[in-house]
Coordinates of C-alpha atoms in Angstrom, one line a residue:
Chain M
G1 CA 21.6 -16.9 3.1
E2 CA 18.9 -16.5 5.9
S3 CA 17.3 -13.7 6.2
V4 CA 14.2 -11.6 8.5
G5 CA 12.3 -9.2 6.7
L6 CA 9.5 -6.8 6.7
H7 CA 7.1 -6.4 4.2
L8 CA 6.2 -2.6 4.6
P9 CA 9.5 -0.3 5.3
T10 CA 6.9 2.4 6.4
L11 CA 3.2 2.3 8.0
S12 CA 1.3 5.5 9.3
V13 CA -1.8 4.6 11.3
Q14 CA -4.5 6.7 13.0
E15 CA -4.2 7.6 16.7
G16 CA -6.4 5.4 18.6
D17 CA -6.9 2.6 16.1
N18 CA -4.6 -0.9 16.2
S19 CA -1.6 -1.8 13.8
I20 CA -0.1 -4.6 12.5
I21 CA 3.5 -4.9 11.8
N22 CA 4.9 -7.9 9.9
C23 CA 7.8 -10.2 9.5
A24 CA 8.6 -13.1 7.3
Y25 CA 11.8 -15.2 8.0
S26 CA 13.4 -17.9 6.4
N27 CA 15.3 -20.4 8.5
S28 CA 13.6 -23.7 9.7
A29 CA 15.8 -24.0 12.3
S30 CA 14.9 -20.1 13.8
D31 CA 12.6 -21.3 17.2
Y32 CA 12.7 -17.6 19.0
F33 CA 11.7 -14.7 17.9
I34 CA 11.6 -11.1 19.3
W35 CA 10.3 -7.5 18.5
Y36 CA 12.3 -4.3 19.4
K37 CA 11.0 -0.9 19.0
Q38 CA 13.5 1.5 18.2
E39 CA 12.8 5.1 18.8
S40 CA 14.9 7.9 18.0
G41 CA 17.9 8.4 19.2
K42 CA 17.3 5.5 21.7
G43 CA 18.6 1.8 21.4
P44 CA 16.1 -1.3 20.7
Q45 CA 13.7 -1.7 23.2
F46 CA 12.4 -5.2 24.5
I47 CA 8.9 -5.4 23.7
I48 CA 8.2 -9.0 23.5
D49 CA 9.4 -12.5 22.3
I50 CA 7.8 -15.8 21.3
R51 CA 9.3 -19.8 21.1
S52 CA 7.7 -21.9 18.8
N53 CA 6.0 -23.9 20.5
M54 CA 3.1 -20.9 20.8
D55 CA 1.6 -19.2 18.3
K56 CA 0.0 -16.4 19.9
R57 CA 1.7 -14.4 22.7
Q58 CA 0.3 -11.6 24.3
G59 CA 1.6 -8.5 26.9
Q60 CA 0.5 -4.9 27.1
R61 CA -1.5 -4.0 24.2
V62 CA 0.8 -5.6 22.2
T63 CA 0.6 -9.8 20.5
V64 CA 3.1 -11.4 18.5
L65 CA 1.8 -13.7 16.2
L66 CA 3.9 -16.6 14.9
N67 CA 2.9 -18.7 11.8
K68 CA 5.6 -21.5 10.8
T69 CA 4.3 -23.0 8.7
V70 CA 4.4 -19.5 6.0
K71 CA 7.3 -19.0 8.2
H72 CA 5.6 -15.1 9.5
L73 CA 5.6 -13.2 12.1
S74 CA 3.4 -10.2 13.0
L75 CA 3.2 -7.5 16.2
Q76 CA -0.3 -6.5 16.7
I77 CA -0.4 -2.9 18.9
A78 CA -3.8 -2.2 19.6
A79 CA -5.0 1.5 20.5
T80 CA -2.0 2.7 19.2
Q81 CA -0.9 6.4 20.6
P82 CA 1.8 8.6 19.7
G83 CA 3.9 6.8 21.8
D84 CA 4.0 4.1 20.1
S85 CA 5.8 6.0 16.9
A86 CA 9.0 4.2 16.3
V87 CA 10.9 1.9 13.9
Y88 CA 10.1 -1.9 14.7
F89 CA 12.9 -4.8 14.2
C90 CA 11.9 -8.3 14.3
A91 CA 14.3 -10.4 14.9
E92 CA 14.8 -14.5 14.7
T93 CA 17.5 -16.9 16.3
F94 CA 18.1 -20.6 17.6
Q95 CA 19.1 -22.6 20.7
G96 CA 23.1 -22.4 20.6
A97 CA 23.1 -19.6 17.8
Q98 CA 25.2 -16.8 19.0
K99 CA 23.5 -13.9 17.3
L100 CA 20.2 -12.3 16.3
V101 CA 19.2 -12.0 12.6
F102 CA 17.2 -8.7 12.5
G103 CA 14.8 -7.7 9.7
Q104 CA 14.9 -4.9 8.0
G105 CA 12.8 -2.7 10.3
T106 CA 9.0 -1.0 9.9
R107 CA 8.6 2.9 11.0
L108 CA 5.5 3.0 12.7
T109 CA 4.0 6.1 12.2
I110 CA 1.0 7.3 14.8
N111 CA -1.6 10.5 13.1
P112 CA -3.1 12.6 15.5
Chain G
D1 CA 17.1 2.1 35.8
A2 CA 19.9 1.8 32.8
M3 CA 21.4 -1.2 32.2
V4 CA 23.5 -1.3 29.5
I5 CA 24.8 2.2 29.8
Q6 CA 27.0 3.1 26.5
N7 CA 28.9 6.3 26.9
P8 CA 29.3 8.7 25.6
R9 CA 25.9 9.6 23.8
Y10 CA 27.2 11.4 21.2
Q11 CA 31.1 11.6 19.8
V12 CA 33.1 13.9 17.3
T13 CA 36.3 12.7 16.0
Q14 CA 38.5 13.7 13.7
F15 CA 39.1 11.9 10.2
G16 CA 41.8 8.9 11.2
K17 CA 42.2 9.9 14.5
P18 CA 41.6 6.7 17.3
V19 CA 38.6 6.6 19.2
T20 CA 37.0 4.5 22.3
L21 CA 33.4 4.2 23.0
S22 CA 32.7 1.8 26.1
C23 CA 29.8 -0.1 27.7
S24 CA 28.7 -1.2 31.0
Q25 CA 25.9 -3.8 31.8
T26 CA 24.6 -4.2 35.6
L27 CA 23.2 -7.1 34.3
N28 CA 25.8 -9.6 34.8
H29 CA 25.4 -10.9 31.6
N30 CA 27.7 -13.3 29.8
V31 CA 27.7 -11.9 26.4
M32 CA 28.6 -8.4 25.0
Y33 CA 28.1 -7.8 21.4
W34 CA 28.9 -4.5 19.8
Y35 CA 26.6 -2.8 16.5
Q36 CA 26.7 -0.5 13.9
Q37 CA 23.4 0.4 13.1
K38 CA 23.3 3.5 10.2
S39 CA 20.1 5.6 9.2
S40 CA 17.3 3.3 10.5
Q41 CA 18.9 0.2 8.9
A42 CA 19.1 -3.2 11.2
P43 CA 21.9 -3.0 13.3
K44 CA 24.6 -4.8 12.3
L45 CA 26.8 -7.2 14.4
L46 CA 30.2 -6.0 14.2
F47 CA 31.8 -8.9 16.9
H48 CA 31.2 -10.6 20.0
Y49 CA 32.5 -11.8 23.9
Y50 CA 30.9 -14.7 25.8
D51 CA 32.8 -14.3 29.1
K52 CA 36.3 -13.2 27.1
D53 CA 36.0 -15.7 24.4
F54 CA 36.0 -12.7 21.1
N55 CA 34.0 -13.3 18.2
N56 CA 34.4 -11.4 15.9
E57 CA 32.3 -10.9 12.3
A58 CA 33.9 -12.1 9.2
D59 CA 32.6 -9.3 7.8
T60 CA 34.0 -6.6 10.4
P61 CA 36.2 -4.3 9.5
D62 CA 40.2 -4.5 10.5
N63 CA 39.8 -1.2 11.6
F64 CA 37.5 -2.5 14.6
Q65 CA 38.8 -3.7 17.8
S66 CA 37.4 -5.0 20.9
R67 CA 38.8 -5.3 24.6
R68 CA 36.3 -6.6 27.7
P69 CA 38.7 -6.4 30.6
N70 CA 35.9 -7.5 32.9
T71 CA 32.1 -8.5 33.0
S72 CA 30.9 -5.3 33.4
F73 CA 33.1 -3.3 30.9
C74 CA 33.0 -3.4 26.8
F75 CA 35.2 -1.3 24.6
L76 CA 35.1 -0.9 20.9
D77 CA 38.2 0.5 19.3
I78 CA 38.2 2.3 16.2
R79 CA 41.5 3.2 15.1
S80 CA 41.8 5.2 12.2
P81 CA 38.1 6.3 11.9
G82 CA 36.9 6.6 8.2
L83 CA 33.6 9.4 7.2
G84 CA 31.7 5.4 6.3
D85 CA 32.5 4.8 9.9
A86 CA 30.0 7.9 11.2
A87 CA 26.8 5.7 12.6
M88 CA 25.3 4.6 15.4
Y89 CA 27.1 2.3 18.1
L90 CA 25.0 -0.4 20.2
C91 CA 26.3 -2.1 22.8
A92 CA 24.2 -5.4 24.2
T93 CA 24.3 -7.9 26.4
S94 CA 22.6 -11.3 26.7
R95 CA 22.7 -13.9 29.3
D96 CA 23.6 -16.6 27.1
F97 CA 23.4 -17.3 23.8
G98 CA 20.4 -19.1 22.1
N99 CA 17.0 -18.3 23.0
Q100 CA 17.1 -15.0 25.0
P101 CA 17.1 -11.8 24.1
Q102 CA 19.4 -9.3 23.9
H103 CA 19.5 -5.9 26.1
F104 CA 20.6 -2.8 24.2
G105 CA 22.0 0.5 25.9
D106 CA 21.0 3.6 23.4
G107 CA 23.8 3.6 21.6
T108 CA 27.3 5.9 20.9
R109 CA 26.5 8.7 17.4
L110 CA 29.8 9.1 16.0
S111 CA 30.9 11.9 13.4
I112 CA 33.8 12.2 11.7
L113 CA 34.9 15.6 10.9

């Protein structure tokens, strides 16, 4: 079936460094992608989204890159802070779809 | 301010004793979803409502039911909880289907004794 997956289940970076979290998707019909951040004991929090007519979108300290050719999505977090420690999920869907398909999640740990 | 509110945050019930989890939203969104999430796994969709239209995922156990009495509230009923039903239950909303973000509550963690 269609799936969205992450290459790395865990990622550790030093505070202040940049981090990159990757995601692969397999549904070529997907045209909308979201990154969520989930801290311990909380629900997933929307970070940033991107539509398939774009290949890059920037937010505050975050950038999402979309490569439709290889069906790859990444989340870049600049100058990581302790508060960035969380599990990050990518999710994908398409116009008219009734649900999101989530990736398996990457746990990001920020080392002091 | 919280826009998707789940109560209670923690719920303990006994094996086989019915339990109801609640969700309310202030976003006036058309769609409300219920997810089950276990130990850092991705959320697993159980079912959703578009307004009053209910859609059950094919692999959602019959033990799980849902009610949406009005736009703002949605309930998850577990008729006879088993040990395997211990999990975090997440409610989410979206304005519509398709290319829309879903907004999540902070979940209810359910424990089964």
